[in-house]
mmCIF file of C-alpha atoms in Angstrom:
data_model
loop_
_atom_site.group_PDB
_atom_site.id
_atom_site.type_symbol
_atom_site.label_atom_id
_atom_site.label_comp_id
_atom_site.label_asym_id
_atom_site.label_seq_id
_atom_site.Cartn_x
_atom_site.Cartn_y
_atom_site.Cartn_z
ATOM 1 C CA MET P 1 -73.154 13.761 47.603
ATOM 2 C CA ILE P 2 -73.296 17.437 45.506
ATOM 3 C CA ILE P 3 -73.154 17.418 41.987
ATOM 4 C CA SER P 4 -72.207 20.659 40.425
ATOM 5 C CA CYS P 5 -73.109 20.804 36.674
ATOM 6 C CA LYS P 6 -70.662 23.693 34.274
ATOM 7 C CA GLU P 7 -72.305 24.470 31.488
ATOM 8 C CA GLU P 8 -69.222 24.184 28.715
ATOM 9 C CA PRO P 9 -69.073 28.152 27.004
ATOM 10 C CA TYR P 10 -70.755 28.673 23.739
ATOM 11 C CA ASN P 11 -67.959 29.211 20.691
ATOM 12 C CA LEU P 12 -69.629 30.968 17.320
ATOM 13 C CA THR P 13 -68.323 28.215 14.631
ATOM 14 C CA ARG P 14 -69.832 29.194 11.399
ATOM 15 C CA ILE P 15 -72.192 32.393 9.942
ATOM 16 C CA GLU P 16 -74.049 31.622 7.441
ATOM 17 C CA GLY P 17 -76.369 33.765 5.064
ATOM 18 C CA LYS P 18 -78.458 33.976 1.939
ATOM 19 C CA ARG P 19 -78.908 37.391 -0.674
ATOM 20 C CA ILE P 20 -82.429 38.451 -0.265
ATOM 21 C CA GLU P 21 -82.802 40.718 -4.149
ATOM 22 C CA ILE P 22 -85.277 43.521 -3.625
ATOM 23 C CA ASN P 23 -86.935 43.761 -7.162
ATOM 24 C CA ASP P 24 -90.136 43.980 -8.915
ATOM 25 C CA SER P 25 -91.409 40.612 -7.957
ATOM 26 C CA ILE P 26 -91.932 41.683 -4.410
ATOM 27 C CA SER P 27 -95.524 43.705 -4.796
ATOM 28 C CA PRO P 28 -95.536 46.880 -3.035
ATOM 29 C CA LYS P 29 -98.329 47.199 -0.017
ATOM 30 C CA GLN P 30 -100.835 49.772 -1.285
ATOM 31 C CA ASP P 31 -101.956 50.984 2.083
ATOM 32 C CA ILE P 32 -97.880 52.285 2.523
ATOM 33 C CA GLU P 33 -97.488 53.482 -0.858
ATOM 34 C CA THR P 34 -101.263 55.528 -0.652
ATOM 35 C CA PHE P 35 -99.668 56.923 2.354
ATOM 36 C CA ILE P 36 -96.322 58.181 1.575
ATOM 37 C CA GLU P 37 -97.782 59.350 -2.110
ATOM 38 C CA PRO P 38 -98.419 63.205 -0.934
ATOM 39 C CA TYR P 39 -95.399 63.137 0.830
ATOM 40 C CA LYS P 40 -93.272 61.553 -2.513
ATOM 41 C CA ASN P 41 -95.389 64.221 -4.456
ATOM 42 C CA HIS P 42 -94.241 67.037 -2.269
ATOM 43 C CA ILE P 43 -90.094 66.185 -2.605
ATOM 44 C CA GLU P 44 -90.590 65.582 -6.598
ATOM 45 C CA LYS P 45 -91.817 69.080 -6.998
ATOM 46 C CA ASP P 46 -89.338 70.333 -5.137
ATOM 47 C CA LEU P 47 -86.551 68.492 -6.350
ATOM 48 C CA ASP P 48 -87.868 69.550 -10.014
ATOM 49 C CA SER P 49 -87.977 73.383 -8.968
ATOM 50 C CA VAL P 50 -85.910 75.534 -11.495
ATOM 51 C CA ILE P 51 -83.188 77.368 -9.596
ATOM 52 C CA ALA P 52 -80.490 78.855 -12.600
ATOM 53 C CA TYR P 53 -79.175 78.108 -16.014
ATOM 54 C CA ALA P 54 -75.925 76.692 -16.713
ATOM 55 C CA MET P 55 -74.637 78.528 -19.991
ATOM 56 C CA ASP P 56 -72.661 74.883 -20.516
ATOM 57 C CA THR P 57 -72.152 71.317 -19.962
ATOM 58 C CA TYR P 58 -69.751 70.703 -16.797
ATOM 59 C CA THR P 59 -67.856 68.102 -15.913
ATOM 60 C CA LYS P 60 -64.766 66.779 -13.337
ATOM 61 C CA SER P 61 -62.901 65.403 -16.301
ATOM 62 C CA ASN P 62 -62.341 68.647 -18.655
ATOM 63 C CA GLY P 63 -59.509 69.845 -16.965
ATOM 64 C CA GLU P 64 -56.193 68.712 -15.970
ATOM 65 C CA LEU P 65 -55.333 70.473 -12.377
ATOM 66 C CA ASN P 66 -58.535 72.289 -12.293
ATOM 67 C CA THR P 67 -62.353 71.995 -13.974
ATOM 68 C CA ALA P 68 -64.640 74.316 -14.545
ATOM 69 C CA ILE P 69 -67.499 72.571 -12.145
ATOM 70 C CA GLY P 70 -64.638 72.258 -9.262
ATOM 71 C CA ASN P 71 -64.037 75.716 -9.142
ATOM 72 C CA PHE P 72 -67.491 76.673 -8.995
ATOM 73 C CA MET P 73 -68.208 74.494 -6.079
ATOM 74 C CA VAL P 74 -65.443 75.636 -3.826
ATOM 75 C CA ASP P 75 -65.907 79.647 -5.200
ATOM 76 C CA VAL P 76 -69.663 79.013 -3.837
ATOM 77 C CA VAL P 77 -68.396 77.521 -0.387
ATOM 78 C CA TYR P 78 -66.498 80.355 0.329
ATOM 79 C CA GLU P 79 -68.991 82.740 -0.736
ATOM 80 C CA GLN P 80 -71.723 81.450 1.164
ATOM 81 C CA ALA P 81 -69.622 80.361 4.309
ATOM 82 C CA ASN P 82 -67.489 82.972 4.938
ATOM 83 C CA PRO P 83 -70.212 85.508 6.078
ATOM 84 C CA ILE P 84 -70.906 83.006 8.629
ATOM 85 C CA PHE P 85 -67.255 82.021 9.577
ATOM 86 C CA ASN P 86 -67.029 85.917 10.170
ATOM 87 C CA SER P 87 -69.793 86.955 11.963
ATOM 88 C CA ARG P 88 -69.573 83.732 14.262
ATOM 89 C CA ALA P 89 -65.065 84.359 14.719
ATOM 90 C CA GLY P 90 -64.449 87.683 13.325
ATOM 91 C CA LYS P 91 -62.441 86.754 10.832
ATOM 92 C CA ASP P 92 -62.456 85.600 7.203
ATOM 93 C CA ILE P 93 -61.496 82.494 5.688
ATOM 94 C CA ASP P 94 -58.640 82.272 4.163
ATOM 95 C CA MET P 95 -59.199 79.051 1.508
ATOM 96 C CA VAL P 96 -61.304 76.014 0.642
ATOM 97 C CA LEU P 97 -60.556 72.570 -0.523
ATOM 98 C CA LEU P 98 -62.997 70.031 -1.386
ATOM 99 C CA ASN P 99 -61.944 67.070 -3.198
ATOM 100 C CA HIS P 100 -61.870 66.018 -6.799
ATOM 101 C CA GLY P 101 -63.815 62.507 -5.792
ATOM 102 C CA GLY P 102 -66.585 64.087 -4.008
ATOM 103 C CA ILE P 103 -67.677 65.589 -7.353
ATOM 104 C CA ARG P 104 -70.323 62.579 -7.690
ATOM 105 C CA SER P 105 -72.328 64.190 -10.947
ATOM 106 C CA ILE P 106 -71.980 67.109 -14.270
ATOM 107 C CA ILE P 107 -73.768 70.375 -14.234
ATOM 108 C CA PRO P 108 -75.972 70.032 -17.224
ATOM 109 C CA LYS P 109 -76.709 72.949 -19.688
ATOM 110 C CA GLY P 110 -79.678 74.718 -19.365
ATOM 111 C CA ASN P 111 -82.366 74.618 -16.270
ATOM 112 C CA LEU P 112 -80.746 73.914 -12.909
ATOM 113 C CA ARG P 113 -82.962 72.193 -10.703
ATOM 114 C CA ILE P 114 -82.722 71.054 -6.984
ATOM 115 C CA ARG P 115 -82.168 67.648 -8.350
ATOM 116 C CA ASN P 116 -79.160 68.258 -10.157
ATOM 117 C CA VAL P 117 -77.356 69.585 -7.185
ATOM 118 C CA PHE P 118 -78.829 66.678 -5.028
ATOM 119 C CA GLU P 119 -76.911 64.436 -7.692
ATOM 120 C CA LEU P 120 -73.797 66.676 -7.909
ATOM 121 C CA MET P 121 -73.215 66.911 -4.156
ATOM 122 C CA PRO P 122 -75.742 63.551 -2.624
ATOM 123 C CA PHE P 123 -73.808 63.486 0.589
ATOM 124 C CA GLU P 124 -74.802 65.325 4.020
ATOM 125 C CA ASN P 125 -71.139 66.959 4.193
ATOM 126 C CA LYS P 126 -70.772 69.352 6.239
ATOM 127 C CA ILE P 127 -68.859 72.734 6.131
ATOM 128 C CA VAL P 128 -65.915 73.024 8.456
ATOM 129 C CA VAL P 129 -63.204 75.472 9.097
ATOM 130 C CA VAL P 130 -59.824 74.344 10.314
ATOM 131 C CA ALA P 131 -57.434 77.174 11.550
ATOM 132 C CA LEU P 132 -53.986 75.478 10.296
ATOM 133 C CA LYS P 133 -50.571 77.005 11.099
ATOM 134 C CA GLY P 134 -48.393 77.880 7.405
ATOM 135 C CA LYS P 135 -46.466 74.634 7.928
ATOM 136 C CA GLN P 136 -49.680 72.357 8.028
ATOM 137 C CA ILE P 137 -50.489 74.580 4.567
ATOM 138 C CA ASP P 138 -47.180 72.910 2.831
ATOM 139 C CA SER P 139 -48.278 69.588 3.824
ATOM 140 C CA MET P 140 -51.031 70.655 2.206
ATOM 141 C CA ILE P 141 -49.294 71.895 -1.095
ATOM 142 C CA THR P 142 -46.993 68.590 -0.658
ATOM 143 C CA TYR P 143 -50.253 66.593 -0.496
ATOM 144 C CA LEU P 144 -51.771 68.629 -3.959
ATOM 145 C CA SER P 145 -48.375 68.188 -5.778
ATOM 146 C CA LYS P 146 -48.225 64.316 -5.399
ATOM 147 C CA ALA P 147 -51.839 63.579 -5.612
ATOM 148 C CA LYS P 148 -51.947 65.088 -9.494
ATOM 149 C CA ARG P 149 -55.462 65.404 -9.233
ATOM 150 C CA ALA P 150 -57.903 68.369 -9.867
ATOM 151 C CA HIS P 151 -59.038 68.669 -5.759
ATOM 152 C CA PRO P 152 -60.322 72.072 -6.096
ATOM 153 C CA PHE P 153 -59.361 75.065 -4.254
ATOM 154 C CA SER P 154 -60.044 78.951 -3.926
ATOM 155 C CA LYS P 155 -57.935 81.580 -2.892
ATOM 156 C CA LEU P 156 -54.888 78.958 -3.201
ATOM 157 C CA LYS P 157 -52.853 79.986 -6.709
ATOM 158 C CA LEU P 158 -50.102 76.784 -6.587
ATOM 159 C CA THR P 159 -47.624 76.630 -9.713
ATOM 160 C CA LEU P 160 -46.303 72.591 -9.990
ATOM 161 C CA ASP P 161 -42.964 72.293 -12.580
ATOM 162 C CA LYS P 162 -42.988 69.787 -14.989
ATOM 163 C CA ASN P 163 -41.990 67.429 -12.168
ATOM 164 C CA PHE P 164 -45.291 67.906 -10.367
ATOM 165 C CA GLU P 165 -42.644 69.949 -8.218
ATOM 166 C CA PRO P 166 -44.005 72.952 -6.813
ATOM 167 C CA ILE P 167 -42.793 76.304 -7.943
ATOM 168 C CA SER P 168 -45.137 78.818 -6.442
ATOM 169 C CA ALA P 169 -47.897 78.801 -4.006
ATOM 170 C CA SER P 170 -50.123 82.035 -2.838
ATOM 171 C CA ILE P 171 -52.952 82.371 -0.368
ATOM 172 C CA LYS P 172 -54.939 85.373 -1.358
ATOM 173 C CA GLY P 173 -52.087 86.692 -3.203
ATOM 174 C CA LYS P 174 -49.748 86.377 -0.716
ATOM 175 C CA THR P 175 -46.790 84.483 0.130
ATOM 176 C CA ILE P 176 -47.422 81.551 2.369
ATOM 177 C CA ASP P 177 -45.958 82.655 6.173
ATOM 178 C CA VAL P 178 -45.002 79.657 7.957
ATOM 179 C CA ASN P 179 -45.934 81.420 11.433
ATOM 180 C CA LYS P 180 -49.074 82.287 10.388
ATOM 181 C CA THR P 181 -52.728 80.750 11.130
ATOM 182 C CA TYR P 182 -54.720 80.324 7.991
ATOM 183 C CA TYR P 183 -59.051 79.151 8.233
ATOM 184 C CA VAL P 184 -59.402 76.920 5.638
ATOM 185 C CA ALA P 185 -62.527 75.811 4.939
ATOM 186 C CA THR P 186 -63.428 72.415 3.860
ATOM 187 C CA SER P 187 -65.793 68.894 4.013
ATOM 188 C CA ASP P 188 -66.333 67.267 7.638
ATOM 189 C CA TYR P 189 -65.291 64.307 5.433
ATOM 190 C CA LEU P 190 -62.006 65.547 4.452
ATOM 191 C CA TYR P 191 -61.454 66.829 8.454
ATOM 192 C CA ASN P 192 -61.771 63.366 9.669
ATOM 193 C CA ASN P 193 -58.341 62.067 6.889
ATOM 194 C CA GLY P 194 -61.021 61.529 4.011
ATOM 195 C CA ASP P 195 -58.621 61.592 1.184
ATOM 196 C CA ASN P 196 -55.951 60.850 3.259
ATOM 197 C CA MET P 197 -55.449 64.158 3.691
ATOM 198 C CA ARG P 198 -54.424 63.919 7.043
ATOM 199 C CA PHE P 199 -52.633 67.351 7.373
ATOM 200 C CA PHE P 200 -55.572 69.282 8.793
ATOM 201 C CA ARG P 201 -54.996 67.377 11.887
ATOM 202 C CA PRO P 202 -53.215 68.560 14.993
ATOM 203 C CA ASN P 203 -54.999 71.797 14.187
ATOM 204 C CA ASP P 204 -55.551 75.367 16.361
ATOM 205 C CA SER P 205 -58.962 75.160 16.480
ATOM 206 C CA LEU P 206 -62.252 73.815 14.745
ATOM 207 C CA TYR P 207 -65.156 76.010 13.733
ATOM 208 C CA ASP P 208 -68.216 73.892 12.420
ATOM 209 C CA LEU P 209 -71.161 75.844 10.177
ATOM 210 C CA ASN P 210 -73.460 73.099 10.615
ATOM 211 C CA TYR P 211 -74.026 74.077 6.878
ATOM 212 C CA LYS P 212 -74.231 71.575 4.300
ATOM 213 C CA ILE P 213 -71.969 72.200 1.465
ATOM 214 C CA ARG P 214 -75.724 70.787 -1.355
ATOM 215 C CA ASN P 215 -77.246 73.717 0.889
ATOM 216 C CA ALA P 216 -74.864 76.030 0.208
ATOM 217 C CA LEU P 217 -75.066 75.741 -3.421
ATOM 218 C CA ILE P 218 -78.507 75.512 -3.560
ATOM 219 C CA ASP P 219 -78.790 78.587 -1.718
ATOM 220 C CA TYR P 220 -76.284 80.598 -4.109
ATOM 221 C CA LEU P 221 -78.128 79.053 -7.410
ATOM 222 C CA LYS P 222 -81.548 80.652 -6.102
ATOM 223 C CA LYS P 223 -79.726 84.331 -5.919
ATOM 224 C CA VAL P 224 -78.119 84.102 -9.235
ATOM 225 C CA ASP P 225 -79.690 83.777 -12.403
ATOM 226 C CA THR P 226 -76.409 82.261 -14.672
ATOM 227 C CA ILE P 227 -73.594 80.361 -13.694
ATOM 228 C CA ASN P 228 -70.462 80.118 -16.134
ATOM 229 C CA PRO P 229 -67.769 78.351 -14.657
ATOM 230 C CA VAL P 230 -64.261 78.457 -16.180
ATOM 231 C CA ILE P 231 -61.187 76.575 -15.500
ATOM 232 C CA ASP P 232 -58.349 79.645 -14.879
ATOM 233 C CA ASP P 233 -54.587 79.450 -13.819
ATOM 234 C CA ARG P 234 -55.431 78.644 -9.855
ATOM 235 C CA PHE P 235 -54.165 75.385 -10.112
ATOM 236 C CA ILE P 236 -51.501 74.905 -13.522
ATOM 237 C CA GLN P 237 -48.466 73.158 -13.992
ATOM 238 C CA ILE P 238 -45.250 74.348 -16.327
ATOM 239 C CA LYS P 239 -44.363 71.418 -18.815
ATOM 240 C CA LYS P 240 -41.474 73.167 -20.439
#
């Protein structure tokens, strides 16, 4: 007689775990500390390098629909990314859009160090350029109007009425053409539906510049002596 043994399948019934806190009670490994010390010192020296001077302290809470710090960031992205895009695609960027939540720190008054830029933009977000039809730009305008936040943009000008409905919108001083293709620089995070910015898809084409926003800021600050960004009329509300 042949007896067949068939194993019963295992089923996961419970998961247990506990939190292991990392604090001062854990002693460092001296050999590891000794090994990484020269690298750490080198990085700290680079982070503390002064690269520019800020005329004032700039924060993302200082402004209603546009802020000096947000305007600075998107204007820098345009200036640094447009030559790269032009050399590769033979076209110019029409506008830049970033997000208010992506501004993670202030720009302090006085000497600006690389460390300040890492605090301002700690993410590894890259600049991408998305080709959008004018109808999608209209969807972007609707999103910005309803968001009622100081999402920073460059080369776009948007005016809202007291009910946050668009009164006028233009790109580089021209009325938006629904049939035209616009090249919009943004972050890979927003392109991938970050902050529910779903108007980036579908699109005609996508260009990955392989250039981090943080690096664009650092490169710009290294070539200027002083920054003094301002709140302007690129995104305003007429409240009467």
